[in-house]
CSV table of C-alpha atoms and ligand atoms in Angstrom, one decimal:
chain,number,residue,atom,x,y,z
A,1,UNK,CA,-13.0,92.5,64.4
A,2,UNK,CA,-10.2,90.3,62.7
A,3,UNK,CA,-7.8,90.9,65.6
A,4,UNK,CA,-10.3,89.5,68.1
A,5,UNK,CA,-10.1,86.2,66.7
A,6,UNK,CA,-6.4,85.9,67.4
A,7,UNK,CA,-3.5,84.9,65.4
A,8,UNK,CA,-4.9,81.9,63.6
A,9,UNK,CA,-8.1,83.7,62.8
A,10,UNK,CA,-6.0,86.6,61.1
A,11,UNK,CA,-3.9,84.2,59.2
A,12,UNK,CA,-6.9,82.5,57.8
A,13,UNK,CA,-8.3,85.6,56.6
A,14,UNK,CA,-5.3,86.8,54.9
A,15,UNK,CA,-4.8,83.1,53.6
A,16,UNK,CA,-8.4,82.9,52.1
A,17,UNK,CA,-8.0,86.8,50.4
A,18,UNK,CA,-4.7,85.5,48.8
A,19,UNK,CA,-6.3,82.5,47.4
A,20,UNK,CA,-9.1,84.3,45.8
A,21,UNK,CA,-7.0,86.9,44.3
A,22,UNK,CA,-4.7,84.3,42.8
A,23,UNK,CA,-7.8,82.3,41.6
A,24,UNK,CA,-9.0,85.6,40.0
A,25,UNK,CA,-5.7,86.1,38.3
A,26,UNK,CA,-5.6,82.6,36.7
A,27,UNK,CA,-9.3,82.9,35.6
A,28,UNK,CA,-8.3,86.3,34.1
A,29,UNK,CA,-5.5,84.6,31.8
A,30,UNK,CA,-7.3,81.2,31.6
A,31,UNK,CA,-10.3,82.6,30.0
A,32,UNK,CA,-8.4,83.6,26.7
A,33,UNK,CA,-7.2,80.1,26.4
A,34,UNK,CA,-10.5,78.9,27.3
A,35,UNK,CA,-12.0,80.3,24.2
A,36,UNK,CA,-9.0,79.4,21.9
A,37,UNK,CA,-8.8,75.8,23.1
A,38,UNK,CA,-12.5,75.3,23.2
A,39,UNK,CA,-12.9,74.5,26.8
A,40,UNK,CA,-16.1,76.5,27.0
A,41,UNK,CA,-19.2,74.5,26.5
A,42,UNK,CA,-23.0,75.1,26.4
A,43,UNK,CA,-25.5,73.4,28.4
A,44,UNK,CA,-29.4,73.5,27.8
A,45,UNK,CA,-32.2,73.5,30.4
A,46,UNK,CA,-35.7,73.0,29.3
A,47,UNK,CA,-38.5,75.5,29.8
A,48,UNK,CA,-42.1,73.8,30.0
A,49,UNK,CA,-45.5,75.3,28.8
A,50,UNK,CA,-47.3,74.5,32.2
A,51,UNK,CA,-50.7,74.1,30.9
A,52,UNK,CA,-49.9,72.1,27.8
A,53,UNK,CA,-46.8,70.3,29.2
A,54,UNK,CA,-44.8,71.0,25.9
A,55,UNK,CA,-41.4,72.1,26.1
A,56,UNK,CA,-41.4,75.8,24.9
A,57,UNK,CA,-37.7,76.7,25.0
A,58,UNK,CA,-34.2,75.9,26.0
A,59,UNK,CA,-32.0,78.1,27.9
A,60,UNK,CA,-28.1,78.3,27.1
A,61,UNK,CA,-26.0,78.0,30.2
A,62,UNK,CA,-22.4,78.2,29.9
A,63,UNK,CA,-19.8,75.8,31.5
A,64,UNK,CA,-15.8,76.2,31.5
A,65,UNK,CA,-14.3,72.7,31.7
A,66,UNK,CA,-11.0,73.6,33.0
A,67,UNK,CA,-8.3,71.2,32.3
A,68,UNK,CA,-7.2,71.0,36.0
A,69,UNK,CA,-9.8,72.4,37.9
A,70,UNK,CA,-12.6,70.6,36.2
A,71,UNK,CA,-16.2,72.3,35.7
A,72,UNK,CA,-16.1,75.9,36.6
A,73,UNK,CA,-19.5,77.6,37.2
A,74,UNK,CA,-20.4,80.7,35.4
A,75,UNK,CA,-21.2,82.6,38.5
A,76,UNK,CA,-17.5,82.2,39.2
A,77,UNK,CA,-16.2,83.2,35.9
A,78,UNK,CA,-18.6,85.6,34.2
A,79,UNK,CA,-17.7,88.5,36.6
A,80,UNK,CA,-13.9,88.1,35.7
A,81,UNK,CA,-14.9,87.9,32.2
A,82,UNK,CA,-16.9,91.0,32.4
A,83,UNK,CA,-14.1,92.9,34.3
A,84,UNK,CA,-11.5,92.2,31.5
A,85,UNK,CA,-13.7,92.7,28.6
A,86,UNK,CA,-13.5,89.1,27.4
A,87,UNK,CA,-17.2,88.7,28.0
A,88,UNK,CA,-17.9,90.2,24.4
A,89,UNK,CA,-16.2,87.4,22.7
A,90,UNK,CA,-17.6,85.0,24.9
A,91,UNK,CA,-21.0,86.2,24.5
A,92,UNK,CA,-20.5,86.0,20.7
A,93,UNK,CA,-19.4,82.4,21.0
A,94,UNK,CA,-22.4,81.8,23.2
A,95,UNK,CA,-24.8,83.0,20.6
A,96,UNK,CA,-23.3,81.6,17.8
A,97,UNK,CA,-22.9,78.2,19.4
A,98,UNK,CA,-26.6,78.3,20.6
A,99,UNK,CA,-28.0,79.3,17.4
A,100,UNK,CA,-26.2,76.6,15.7
A,101,UNK,CA,-27.9,74.0,17.9
A,102,UNK,CA,-31.3,75.8,17.8
A,103,UNK,CA,-31.0,75.5,13.9
A,104,UNK,CA,-30.7,71.7,14.1
A,105,UNK,CA,-33.8,71.4,16.6
A,106,UNK,CA,-35.9,73.5,14.1
A,107,UNK,CA,-34.7,71.2,11.3
A,108,UNK,CA,-35.6,68.2,13.3
A,109,UNK,CA,-39.2,69.6,13.4
A,110,UNK,CA,-39.2,71.3,16.6
A,111,UNK,CA,-40.0,74.5,15.0
A,112,UNK,CA,-41.8,76.1,17.9
A,113,UNK,CA,-38.9,76.0,20.3
A,114,UNK,CA,-37.2,79.0,21.6
A,115,UNK,CA,-33.5,79.7,22.7
A,116,UNK,CA,-32.9,81.8,25.6
A,117,UNK,CA,-29.4,83.4,25.9
A,118,UNK,CA,-28.3,85.1,28.8
A,119,UNK,CA,-26.6,88.6,27.9
A,120,UNK,CA,-24.2,90.8,29.9
A,121,UNK,CA,-24.9,94.3,30.4
A,122,UNK,CA,-21.1,94.9,29.0
A,123,UNK,CA,-22.6,93.3,25.9
A,124,UNK,CA,-25.4,95.7,25.5
A,125,UNK,CA,-23.1,98.6,26.2
A,126,UNK,CA,-21.3,97.8,22.7
A,127,UNK,CA,-22.9,100.1,20.3
A,128,UNK,CA,-22.9,97.5,17.5
A,129,UNK,CA,-24.3,94.7,19.6
A,130,UNK,CA,-27.4,94.3,17.7
A,131,UNK,CA,-25.3,93.9,14.3
A,132,UNK,CA,-23.6,91.0,15.9
A,133,UNK,CA,-26.6,89.4,16.9
A,134,UNK,CA,-28.5,89.8,13.4
A,135,UNK,CA,-25.3,88.6,11.6
A,136,UNK,CA,-25.5,85.3,13.8
A,137,UNK,CA,-29.2,84.9,13.2
A,138,UNK,CA,-28.6,85.1,9.5
A,139,UNK,CA,-25.9,82.9,9.6
A,140,UNK,CA,-27.8,80.0,11.1
A,141,UNK,CA,-31.2,81.1,9.6
A,142,UNK,CA,-33.0,81.7,12.8
A,143,UNK,CA,-36.2,83.9,12.8
A,144,UNK,CA,-36.0,86.7,15.5
A,145,UNK,CA,-39.0,85.0,17.3
A,146,UNK,CA,-37.0,81.8,18.1
A,147,UNK,CA,-34.5,83.8,20.0
A,148,UNK,CA,-34.9,85.3,23.5
A,149,UNK,CA,-32.2,87.4,25.1
A,150,UNK,CA,-32.2,87.4,28.9
A,151,UNK,CA,-30.9,90.6,30.3
A,152,UNK,CA,-31.0,91.4,34.4
A,153,UNK,CA,-32.4,94.4,35.9
A,154,UNK,CA,-28.9,95.8,36.5
A,155,UNK,CA,-28.5,96.6,32.9
A,156,UNK,CA,-31.0,99.4,33.4
A,157,UNK,CA,-28.9,101.2,35.9
A,158,UNK,CA,-26.2,101.8,33.5
A,159,UNK,CA,-26.5,103.7,30.3
A,160,UNK,CA,-30.3,103.7,29.8
A,161,UNK,CA,-30.5,105.4,26.4
A,162,UNK,CA,-28.0,103.2,24.8
A,163,UNK,CA,-29.7,100.0,26.2
A,164,UNK,CA,-33.2,101.0,25.1
A,165,UNK,CA,-31.9,101.8,21.6
A,166,UNK,CA,-30.6,98.5,21.2
A,167,UNK,CA,-33.5,96.7,22.6
A,168,UNK,CA,-35.8,98.5,20.4
A,169,UNK,CA,-33.7,97.4,17.1
A,170,UNK,CA,-33.6,93.7,18.2
A,171,UNK,CA,-37.3,94.0,19.1
A,172,UNK,CA,-38.0,95.5,15.9
A,173,UNK,CA,-36.7,92.3,14.3
A,174,UNK,CA,-38.7,90.1,16.3
A,175,UNK,CA,-36.1,89.2,18.9
A,176,UNK,CA,-37.7,88.6,22.4
A,177,UNK,CA,-36.4,90.2,25.4
A,178,UNK,CA,-36.5,88.6,28.8
A,179,UNK,CA,-36.1,90.0,32.3
A,180,UNK,CA,-34.0,87.6,34.3
A,181,UNK,CA,-34.1,87.1,38.2
A,182,UNK,CA,-37.0,89.4,38.1
A,183,UNK,CA,-38.0,90.6,41.5
A,184,UNK,CA,-34.6,91.0,43.3
A,185,UNK,CA,-33.0,93.8,41.4
A,186,UNK,CA,-32.9,97.6,42.5
A,187,UNK,CA,-34.5,99.1,39.5
A,188,UNK,CA,-37.9,100.6,39.6
A,189,UNK,CA,-40.7,99.1,37.8
A,190,UNK,CA,-41.3,102.0,35.4
A,191,UNK,CA,-39.1,100.2,32.9
A,192,UNK,CA,-41.8,97.6,32.5
A,193,UNK,CA,-43.9,99.9,30.5
A,194,UNK,CA,-41.2,101.7,28.5
A,195,UNK,CA,-38.9,98.8,27.4
A,196,UNK,CA,-39.8,96.4,24.4
A,197,UNK,CA,-40.1,93.4,26.7
A,198,UNK,CA,-41.6,90.0,26.0
A,199,UNK,CA,-41.0,87.9,29.3
A,200,UNK,CA,-40.6,87.9,33.1
A,201,UNK,CA,-38.4,85.2,34.6
A,202,UNK,CA,-39.6,85.1,38.1
A,203,UNK,CA,-36.5,84.8,40.4
A,204,UNK,CA,-35.9,81.2,41.9
A,205,UNK,CA,-36.3,82.8,45.6
A,206,UNK,CA,-40.0,83.3,45.0
A,207,UNK,CA,-40.6,80.2,43.7
A,208,UNK,CA,-38.7,78.1,46.6
A,209,UNK,CA,-41.2,79.8,49.0
A,210,UNK,CA,-44.2,78.3,47.2
A,211,UNK,CA,-46.2,76.0,49.4
A,212,UNK,CA,-49.3,74.0,49.2
A,213,UNK,CA,-50.9,76.8,51.5
A,214,UNK,CA,-51.8,79.8,49.0
A,215,UNK,CA,-51.1,82.6,51.6
A,216,UNK,CA,-47.3,82.2,51.2
A,217,UNK,CA,-47.7,82.8,47.5
A,218,UNK,CA,-48.7,86.3,47.3
A,219,UNK,CA,-45.7,87.8,45.5
A,220,UNK,CA,-45.6,85.1,42.6
A,221,UNK,CA,-49.5,85.6,42.3
A,222,UNK,CA,-49.0,89.5,42.0
A,223,UNK,CA,-46.1,89.2,39.4
A,224,UNK,CA,-48.3,86.7,37.4
A,225,UNK,CA,-51.4,89.4,37.6
A,226,UNK,CA,-49.2,92.3,36.8
A,227,UNK,CA,-47.5,90.3,33.7
A,228,UNK,CA,-51.1,89.6,32.2
A,229,UNK,CA,-51.9,93.2,32.7
A,230,UNK,CA,-48.7,94.1,30.8
A,231,UNK,CA,-49.0,91.7,28.1
A,232,UNK,CA,-45.7,90.0,29.2
A,233,UNK,CA,-45.1,86.1,29.1
A,234,UNK,CA,-43.7,84.6,32.5
A,235,UNK,CA,-41.2,81.8,33.2
A,236,UNK,CA,-41.1,80.6,36.7
A,237,UNK,CA,-37.4,79.8,37.5
A,238,UNK,CA,-36.1,76.9,39.7
A,239,UNK,CA,-39.1,74.8,39.9
A,240,UNK,CA,-37.9,71.8,42.0
A,241,UNK,CA,-41.0,70.2,43.4
A,242,UNK,CA,-44.4,68.8,42.1
A,243,UNK,CA,-46.1,70.8,44.6
A,244,UNK,CA,-44.5,74.2,43.4
A,245,UNK,CA,-45.3,72.9,39.7
A,246,UNK,CA,-49.2,72.4,40.6
A,247,UNK,CA,-49.3,75.6,42.5
A,248,UNK,CA,-48.0,77.5,39.5
A,249,UNK,CA,-50.3,75.8,37.2
A,250,UNK,CA,-53.3,76.7,39.4
A,251,UNK,CA,-52.2,80.4,39.5
A,252,UNK,CA,-52.0,80.4,35.8
A,253,UNK,CA,-48.3,80.6,35.2
A,254,UNK,CA,-47.5,80.0,31.5
A,255,UNK,CA,-43.9,78.5,31.6
A,256,UNK,CA,-41.6,76.9,34.2
A,257,UNK,CA,-38.0,76.0,34.4
A,258,UNK,CA,-36.3,74.0,36.9
A,259,UNK,CA,-34.6,70.6,37.8
A,260,UNK,CA,-38.2,69.1,38.2
A,261,UNK,CA,-38.5,69.2,34.5
A,262,UNK,CA,-34.9,68.6,33.4
A,263,UNK,CA,-31.2,69.6,34.5
A,264,UNK,CA,-29.1,71.7,32.3
A,265,UNK,CA,-27.8,69.1,30.0
A,266,UNK,CA,-25.1,68.8,27.1
A,267,UNK,CA,-26.1,69.6,23.6
A,268,UNK,CA,-25.7,65.9,22.5
A,269,UNK,CA,-28.8,65.0,24.9
A,270,UNK,CA,-31.0,67.8,23.7
A,271,UNK,CA,-32.3,66.0,20.4
A,272,UNK,CA,-33.7,63.0,22.4
A,273,UNK,CA,-35.3,65.2,25.2
A,274,UNK,CA,-37.2,67.4,22.6
A,275,UNK,CA,-38.3,64.1,21.0
A,276,UNK,CA,-39.5,62.5,24.4
A,277,UNK,CA,-40.7,65.2,26.2
A,278,UNK,CA,-39.9,66.0,30.0
A,279,UNK,CA,-41.8,63.2,31.6
B,1,C2E,P1,-29.6,82.5,35.2
B,1,C2E,O1,-29.6,82.8,33.9
B,1,C2E,O2,-30.6,82.9,36.3
B,1,C2E,O3,-29.8,80.7,35.0
B,1,C2E,C1,-30.4,79.7,36.0
B,1,C2E,C2,-29.4,79.3,36.9
B,1,C2E,O4,-30.3,78.4,37.9
B,1,C2E,C3,-28.5,78.1,36.2
B,1,C2E,O5,-27.3,78.1,36.8
B,1,C2E,C4,-29.3,76.8,36.5
B,1,C2E,O6,-28.5,75.7,36.4
B,1,C2E,C5,-29.8,77.2,37.8
B,1,C2E,N1,-31.0,76.2,38.0
B,1,C2E,C6,-31.9,75.8,37.0
B,1,C2E,N2,-33.1,75.3,37.6
B,1,C2E,C7,-32.7,75.2,38.8
B,1,C2E,C8,-33.3,74.6,39.9
B,1,C2E,O7,-34.4,73.9,39.9
B,1,C2E,N3,-32.9,74.7,41.3
B,1,C2E,C9,-31.7,75.4,41.4
B,1,C2E,N4,-31.3,75.4,42.6
B,1,C2E,N5,-30.9,75.9,40.3
B,1,C2E,C10,-31.6,75.8,39.2
B,1,C2E,P2,-25.8,78.3,36.2
B,1,C2E,O8,-25.9,77.4,35.1
B,1,C2E,O9,-24.9,77.9,37.3
B,1,C2E,O10,-25.8,79.7,35.8
B,1,C2E,C11,-25.8,80.9,36.7
B,1,C2E,C12,-25.9,82.1,36.1
B,1,C2E,O11,-24.7,82.4,35.3
B,1,C2E,C13,-27.1,82.3,35.2
B,1,C2E,O12,-28.2,82.3,35.8
B,1,C2E,C14,-26.6,83.6,34.5
B,1,C2E,O13,-26.7,84.6,35.3
B,1,C2E,C15,-25.0,83.3,34.3
B,1,C2E,N6,-24.8,82.7,33.0
B,1,C2E,C16,-24.9,81.5,32.6
B,1,C2E,N7,-24.6,81.3,31.3
B,1,C2E,C17,-24.3,82.6,30.8
B,1,C2E,C18,-23.8,83.1,29.5
B,1,C2E,O14,-23.6,82.3,28.5
B,1,C2E,N8,-23.6,84.3,29.4
B,1,C2E,C19,-23.8,85.4,30.7
B,1,C2E,N9,-23.8,86.6,30.5
B,1,C2E,N10,-24.2,84.8,31.9
B,1,C2E,C20,-24.4,83.4,31.9
B,2,MG,MG1,-30.8,83.2,32.5
B,3,MG,MG1,-32.5,83.5,36.4
B,4,MG,MG1,-30.5,83.3,38.6
């Protein structure tokens, strides 16, 4: 296939492969320095209670401010961090920094606000993960109910007993567990009944398909009905338009997150945002 494109096509192919291998290597060594030299930053994106219009939570989203390359997206460097193991340290930094901000918001009077933190399957594979979480919560005086850990369905494909064990201990201390990007994973639905879950986050791909005519909204409608049946909360991800917002409201979806309500923002902007609301 490659050869049919001729010499130029072949060269292009090998050059781009080499480029990504180099980049991979530089992320690999650069991540250690990123942690040590404080190049990592947390941004926060609001989650809205659709029926009341109040802000219900903030999701912490990681950014790497690289001195030469500029801002690097987590989708680029998280996989590298997972491969070389530094994700465990990065993940603890995220939790610690996120909880430090959350405690400021709570002290400023926003006691109902929740912090959502993405957790990698590699972190859950650590046997002492829940101890680290509890230590950080204690350090910042955070009640379990103010913290929501977001896992993806792929954590359930690996060491299931270990994962279930961790989640049970976290849940027993009030920590909420959300399934991120719900609906696009490969796992069966059985886990929805056996795991101590609090929330499903409907993947953005289902939300972007929402139209004013309700015939195209059956999957979202079905997920909302199923969540209610299972006693789970819902966050619709990637809400960008007022039509999507209004349809979700009409369908009885409890929470939404997306550019319509607010882009991920640096920590310095959160205080004012919480005070003013999203409008
Ligand atoms: P995610 O957890 O599903 O986060 C939502 C992503 O969708 C974020 O991308 C966010 O900026 C983006 N987004 C939010 N609203 C909209 C919208 O209305 N339209 C569109 N097109 N996009 C929207 P981001 O910040 O680039 O993060 C990408 C992924 O990287 C996250 O997906 C999460 O899986 C991972 N990630 C981010 N921070 C962390 C972290 O601290 N730890 C771990 N393990 N993963 C992280
Ligand atoms: Mg997430
Ligand atoms: Mg998501
Ligand atoms: Mg996503």
